[in-house]
Coordinates of C-alpha atoms in Angstrom, one line a residue:
X97 CA -0.4 -0.3 -0.5
X98 CA 3.5 2.2 0.9
X99 CA 4.6 1.0 -2.4
X100 CA 1.8 2.3 -4.4
X101 CA 1.3 5.7 -1.9
X102 CA 5.0 6.3 -2.9
X103 CA 4.1 5.8 -6.9
X104 CA 1.7 7.1 -7.3
X105 CA 2.9 10.8 -5.1
X106 CA 4.8 11.4 -7.9
X107 CA 2.6 11.5 -10.5
X108 CA -0.3 12.7 -9.3
X109 CA 2.6 15.9 -8.5
X110 CA 3.0 16.1 -12.5
X111 CA -0.9 16.2 -13.4
X112 CA -1.1 19.2 -10.8
X113 CA 1.7 21.3 -11.0
X114 CA 1.3 20.1 -15.3
X115 CA -2.1 21.5 -14.7
X116 CA -1.6 24.2 -12.9
X117 CA 1.1 25.8 -15.4
X118 CA 0.3 25.0 -18.7
X119 CA -3.3 25.6 -17.4
X120 CA -5.1 24.8 -21.7
X121 CA -8.2 27.1 -20.2
X122 CA -6.2 29.6 -18.3
X123 CA -8.5 29.0 -15.2
X124 CA -6.2 28.9 -12.9
X125 CA -4.2 32.2 -13.4
X126 CA -5.6 36.1 -14.7
X127 CA -2.4 37.0 -15.9
X128 CA -3.0 35.9 -19.8
X129 CA -6.4 38.2 -19.2
X130 CA -5.1 40.9 -17.7
X131 CA -1.7 41.1 -20.5
X132 CA -4.0 41.0 -23.8
X133 CA -6.3 43.9 -21.9
X134 CA -3.8 45.8 -21.0
X135 CA -1.8 46.2 -24.9
X136 CA -6.9 47.0 -25.9
X137 CA -6.0 50.0 -22.5
X138 CA -3.7 51.7 -24.3
X139 CA -5.5 52.1 -27.7
X140 CA -3.7 48.8 -29.6
X141 CA -5.5 46.2 -31.1
X142 CA -3.9 42.7 -29.6
X143 CA -3.1 39.1 -32.2
X144 CA -1.4 35.6 -31.5
X145 CA -3.9 35.1 -28.4
X146 CA -5.3 31.5 -27.8
X147 CA -6.7 29.6 -25.1
X148 CA -7.6 32.9 -22.5
X149 CA -11.7 32.8 -21.2
X150 CA -14.1 35.8 -22.9
X151 CA -16.0 36.1 -19.8
X152 CA -12.7 36.9 -17.1
X153 CA -11.6 39.5 -19.5
X154 CA -15.0 41.3 -20.1
X155 CA -14.6 42.2 -16.0
X156 CA -10.2 42.7 -16.8
X157 CA -11.7 45.4 -20.0
X158 CA -14.2 46.7 -18.4
X159 CA -13.4 47.8 -14.9
X160 CA -10.0 49.1 -16.3
X161 CA -11.7 51.4 -18.5
X162 CA -9.9 54.3 -19.9
X163 CA -14.0 56.2 -21.0
X164 CA -17.1 55.9 -20.4
X165 CA -19.2 54.5 -24.1
X166 CA -21.8 55.5 -25.0
X167 CA -22.6 52.4 -27.0
X168 CA -21.6 48.8 -25.8
X169 CA -22.8 45.2 -27.6
X170 CA -23.6 43.5 -25.8
X171 CA -24.3 39.4 -27.6
X172 CA -22.5 36.2 -29.4
X173 CA -19.5 35.3 -31.3
X174 CA -22.1 36.7 -33.9
X175 CA -22.2 40.1 -32.5
X176 CA -18.7 40.7 -32.6
X177 CA -17.4 42.3 -35.7
X178 CA -19.8 45.4 -35.0
X179 CA -17.3 47.5 -34.5
X180 CA -16.7 51.5 -34.2
X181 CA -16.5 51.7 -37.7
X182 CA -20.6 51.3 -36.8
X183 CA -21.0 53.2 -35.0
X184 CA -18.5 56.6 -36.1
X185 CA -19.4 59.3 -34.0
X186 CA -20.0 57.3 -31.0
X187 CA -17.1 55.8 -27.9
X188 CA -18.1 52.2 -28.9
X189 CA -17.2 48.9 -27.1
X190 CA -18.1 45.9 -28.2
X191 CA -18.4 42.8 -25.5
X192 CA -19.6 40.2 -26.3
X193 CA -19.1 36.6 -26.0
X194 CA -18.5 33.7 -27.6
X195 CA -21.8 31.2 -27.2
X196 CA -23.7 33.9 -24.7
X197 CA -26.2 32.2 -23.1
X198 CA -28.7 34.6 -21.3
X199 CA -27.0 35.2 -17.8
X200 CA -24.1 36.2 -19.8
X201 CA -26.1 39.3 -21.5
X202 CA -27.1 39.9 -17.6
X203 CA -23.9 39.5 -15.7
X204 CA -22.1 42.1 -18.8
X205 CA -25.4 44.5 -18.3
X206 CA -24.0 43.6 -14.2
X207 CA -20.4 44.8 -15.0
X208 CA -20.8 48.1 -16.4
X209 CA -23.4 48.7 -14.0
X210 CA -20.7 47.8 -10.4
X211 CA -18.3 50.8 -12.4
X212 CA -20.2 53.1 -13.0
X213 CA -19.8 53.0 -16.8
X214 CA -23.4 52.0 -18.2
X215 CA -23.4 53.8 -21.8
X216 CA -26.1 56.4 -23.4
X217 CA -27.0 52.7 -25.9
X218 CA -26.6 48.7 -25.4
X219 CA -26.7 46.8 -29.1
X220 CA -27.7 44.0 -27.6
X221 CA -27.3 40.8 -30.2
X222 CA -30.5 37.3 -29.3
X223 CA -29.1 34.4 -30.6
X224 CA -31.7 31.5 -31.3
X225 CA -30.5 29.4 -27.7
X226 CA -30.8 32.7 -25.4
X227 CA -33.5 31.8 -24.2
X228 CA -32.6 27.8 -23.9
X229 CA -32.3 26.4 -20.4
X230 CA -28.8 24.0 -21.0
X231 CA -27.4 23.0 -17.5
X232 CA -24.2 22.5 -19.6
X233 CA -23.4 26.0 -20.7
X234 CA -21.8 26.9 -18.5
X235 CA -18.9 29.3 -18.8
X236 CA -21.0 32.5 -17.9
X237 CA -20.2 31.0 -14.1
X238 CA -16.4 32.9 -14.8
X239 CA -18.8 36.7 -13.6
X240 CA -21.0 34.8 -12.5
X241 CA -21.1 36.5 -9.2
X242 CA -22.7 39.7 -11.3
X243 CA -25.2 37.7 -12.5
X244 CA -26.8 36.7 -9.4
X245 CA -25.9 40.8 -8.0
X246 CA -28.0 41.7 -11.0
X247 CA -30.6 39.1 -9.3
X248 CA -30.4 40.5 -5.9
X249 CA -29.5 37.3 -4.7
X250 CA -26.5 35.4 -2.4
X251 CA -24.3 33.2 -4.8
X252 CA -24.5 30.3 -5.1
X253 CA -22.8 28.1 -7.5
X254 CA -19.4 28.9 -7.7
X255 CA -16.6 27.3 -10.4
X256 CA -15.5 24.1 -9.3
X257 CA -11.3 25.3 -10.5
X258 CA -10.2 21.8 -7.6
X259 CA -11.1 19.0 -10.7
X260 CA -9.2 20.0 -13.3
X261 CA -6.0 20.0 -11.1
X262 CA -5.8 16.5 -11.1
X263 CA -8.5 15.8 -15.0
X264 CA -6.4 13.6 -17.2
X265 CA -8.4 14.6 -20.1
X266 CA -6.6 18.0 -18.7
X267 CA -3.3 17.3 -18.2
X268 CA -3.7 15.7 -22.2
X269 CA -4.8 19.4 -23.4
X270 CA -2.5 21.4 -20.7
X271 CA 1.2 20.1 -21.6
X272 CA 1.4 21.1 -24.8
X273 CA 0.3 24.0 -23.3
X274 CA 2.8 24.7 -20.8
X275 CA 5.6 23.9 -22.8
X276 CA 3.7 26.4 -25.9
X277 CA 3.6 29.1 -23.2
X278 CA 7.2 28.4 -22.5
X279 CA 8.7 29.2 -25.7
X280 CA 6.0 32.1 -25.3
X281 CA 4.3 30.8 -28.5
X282 CA 0.1 32.3 -27.8
X283 CA 2.4 35.4 -25.6
X284 CA 0.0 38.3 -26.9
X285 CA 1.1 40.9 -29.5
X286 CA 0.0 44.3 -29.0
X287 CA -0.3 45.4 -33.1
X288 CA -1.5 48.8 -35.0
X289 CA -3.0 46.6 -38.3
X290 CA -6.4 45.3 -37.4
X291 CA -6.0 42.5 -40.2
X292 CA -3.7 39.3 -39.7
X293 CA -2.0 36.1 -39.5
X294 CA -4.3 34.8 -36.9
X295 CA -7.7 35.9 -35.2
X296 CA -7.8 40.1 -34.6
X297 CA -9.0 41.6 -31.3
X298 CA -9.2 45.9 -31.8
X299 CA -9.4 48.4 -28.9
X300 CA -13.0 48.4 -29.2
X301 CA -13.6 45.0 -28.3
X302 CA -14.2 43.7 -31.9
X303 CA -12.5 41.1 -34.2
X304 CA -11.2 40.5 -37.2
X305 CA -10.9 36.9 -38.5
X306 CA -7.8 35.3 -38.7
X307 CA -5.9 35.6 -42.9
X308 CA -7.9 32.2 -42.8
X309 CA -11.4 32.9 -42.3
X310 CA -11.2 35.6 -43.4
X311 CA -10.5 34.1 -46.8
X312 CA -13.1 30.8 -46.8
X313 CA -14.5 29.6 -49.8
X314 CA -18.5 29.8 -50.8
X315 CA -18.2 25.5 -50.9
X316 CA -16.1 24.7 -47.5
X317 CA -18.9 27.3 -45.7
X318 CA -20.9 25.1 -47.0
X319 CA -19.4 21.9 -46.8
X320 CA -19.0 23.5 -43.3
X321 CA -23.1 23.7 -42.9
X322 CA -23.9 20.2 -44.0
X323 CA -22.0 19.1 -41.4
X324 CA -22.8 21.1 -38.3
X325 CA -26.9 20.6 -39.9
X326 CA -26.2 16.6 -39.3
X327 CA -24.7 17.3 -35.8
X328 CA -23.7 20.3 -33.7
X329 CA -27.1 21.5 -34.3
X330 CA -29.0 18.1 -33.1
X331 CA -27.0 18.3 -30.1
X332 CA -26.8 21.9 -29.4
X333 CA -30.9 21.7 -29.6
X334 CA -32.3 18.7 -28.7
X335 CA -33.9 19.8 -26.0
X336 CA -34.3 23.4 -26.6
X337 CA -39.0 23.2 -26.6
X338 CA -39.8 25.9 -24.9
X339 CA -38.9 29.8 -24.0
X340 CA -41.5 30.6 -21.0
X341 CA -38.3 29.3 -18.2
X342 CA -35.7 32.9 -18.9
X343 CA -38.3 34.5 -20.9
X344 CA -39.2 37.0 -18.2
X345 CA -36.1 37.0 -17.6
X346 CA -35.1 38.5 -20.3
X347 CA -37.5 41.1 -19.9
X348 CA -36.1 41.9 -16.5
X349 CA -33.0 42.9 -18.7
X350 CA -35.2 44.8 -20.4
X351 CA -37.0 47.1 -18.1
X352 CA -33.7 47.5 -16.3
X353 CA -31.9 48.7 -19.3
X354 CA -34.9 51.3 -20.0
X355 CA -35.1 52.8 -15.9
X356 CA -31.6 53.6 -16.5
X357 CA -32.9 55.6 -19.8
X358 CA -30.6 53.4 -21.5
X359 CA -31.4 52.7 -25.8
X360 CA -32.0 49.6 -26.8
X361 CA -31.4 48.1 -29.5
X362 CA -31.5 44.1 -30.8
X363 CA -29.9 42.5 -33.2
X364 CA -30.0 39.0 -34.5
X365 CA -27.3 37.7 -36.6
X366 CA -28.2 35.4 -39.3
X367 CA -27.3 31.6 -40.3
X368 CA -25.9 30.4 -43.0
X369 CA -28.8 29.2 -45.5
X370 CA -28.1 25.7 -45.3
X371 CA -28.6 26.1 -41.5
X372 CA -31.4 28.1 -41.4
X373 CA -33.6 26.1 -43.4
X374 CA -32.3 23.0 -41.7
X375 CA -31.9 24.1 -37.8
X376 CA -36.0 25.8 -38.5
X377 CA -37.5 22.5 -39.9
X378 CA -35.8 20.4 -37.5
X379 CA -36.2 22.3 -34.6
X380 CA -40.0 25.2 -35.5
X381 CA -39.5 26.8 -31.9
X382 CA -36.9 28.9 -33.6
X383 CA -38.9 30.4 -35.8
X384 CA -41.2 30.9 -33.0
X385 CA -38.4 32.8 -30.8
X386 CA -37.9 35.5 -33.7
X387 CA -42.0 35.9 -34.2
X388 CA -42.2 36.2 -30.1
X389 CA -38.8 39.3 -29.8
X390 CA -40.3 40.6 -32.8
X391 CA -43.4 41.2 -30.9
X392 CA -42.1 42.2 -28.1
X393 CA -39.4 45.0 -29.7
X394 CA -42.6 46.4 -31.9
X395 CA -44.6 46.5 -28.3
X396 CA -41.5 47.9 -26.6
X397 CA -40.5 50.8 -28.4
X398 CA -37.7 49.0 -29.5
X399 CA -35.4 49.9 -33.0
X400 CA -35.2 45.1 -34.8
X401 CA -32.4 44.3 -37.4
X402 CA -31.8 41.7 -39.2
X403 CA -33.4 37.9 -38.0
X404 CA -32.0 34.6 -37.6
X405 CA -32.7 34.3 -41.8
X406 CA -30.4 34.9 -43.7
X407 CA -33.3 36.2 -46.8
X408 CA -35.0 38.7 -44.8
X409 CA -31.5 40.8 -45.6
X410 CA -31.1 39.0 -48.5
X411 CA -27.9 37.7 -47.4
X412 CA -26.4 34.6 -49.6
X413 CA -23.6 31.9 -48.6
X414 CA -20.8 34.5 -50.0
X415 CA -21.9 36.3 -46.7
X416 CA -20.7 34.1 -44.3
X417 CA -17.1 32.5 -42.3
X418 CA -19.1 29.8 -41.4
X419 CA -22.1 27.5 -40.5
X420 CA -23.0 30.7 -38.0
X421 CA -20.9 33.6 -38.6
X422 CA -22.2 36.4 -41.2
X423 CA -18.9 37.4 -42.7
X424 CA -18.8 41.3 -41.7
X425 CA -20.4 43.1 -44.4
X426 CA -23.2 41.3 -44.0
X427 CA -23.5 42.9 -40.4
X428 CA -23.3 45.6 -42.5
X429 CA -25.8 45.7 -44.5
X430 CA -28.2 44.8 -41.5
X431 CA -27.1 47.5 -39.3
X432 CA -26.0 49.8 -42.2
X433 CA -28.4 49.1 -44.7
X434 CA -27.8 53.3 -46.9

């Protein structure tokens, strides 16, 4: 027994140290997010970034803002290409995060309240999954305390990061990451250019895709769309059968924004035509969702731009950089139709 323990201890220690210092998802060390935020705060763009917590980055950015934005975008990655160019006369910040849930939208809004940085206008990106109850979608918990603050309840859930320290799967991801960190492979790089080899986060919080993504062919995008409709789409929406569980929470968010005299704009980013067709055929609740959002916007005098349906804005397959993300030019057609 003692021999087994003595043998196991160095192995366990190796796993723990690799997971902590390699830290593939940057769970234990916020220095990476701090470095990115510092570059952005200096008015520079940043590229060569990988495996960071987008929520914690937003916390760093918002707490260290050097100006009070007049226009803020809060949405998912499908709203990340909305930039200051869309609102050239205003101080601007895009605070969108990948896969944003309703909890994310609330938490980021509360972050702006907490720091006394509420803007004059909020552009709210709404996705089909905004109203989906999904226990697997937990990324919002990185900034969960702001969600709970908005709800006026004591925080009852925390991220269980201890388990990751002894996780073999996390070890497999963290081992190559440790090497990359030692050689500085993904060290955030400050740049003045907006278009670079890899994804670039712009000083205004928006993004520009890397060269490969910018130049992707319509044929390859369609192939990706076919794969996604056969697998990823079904997995994402299979338990989505009701808007009601989150609808009241959404209305509470809108009411609070209005109470603070903030103008609201809703944006529905479109999907690739093939994806939209298959998605709404299999999950008609998505059409119901858009109709309900439209009625709510009209009743609340909230301008709404875009649609999940690309045909409504006359967008074809070439207007997409993948199966779910419209190109920047597509978002310009939606928000700047003139």
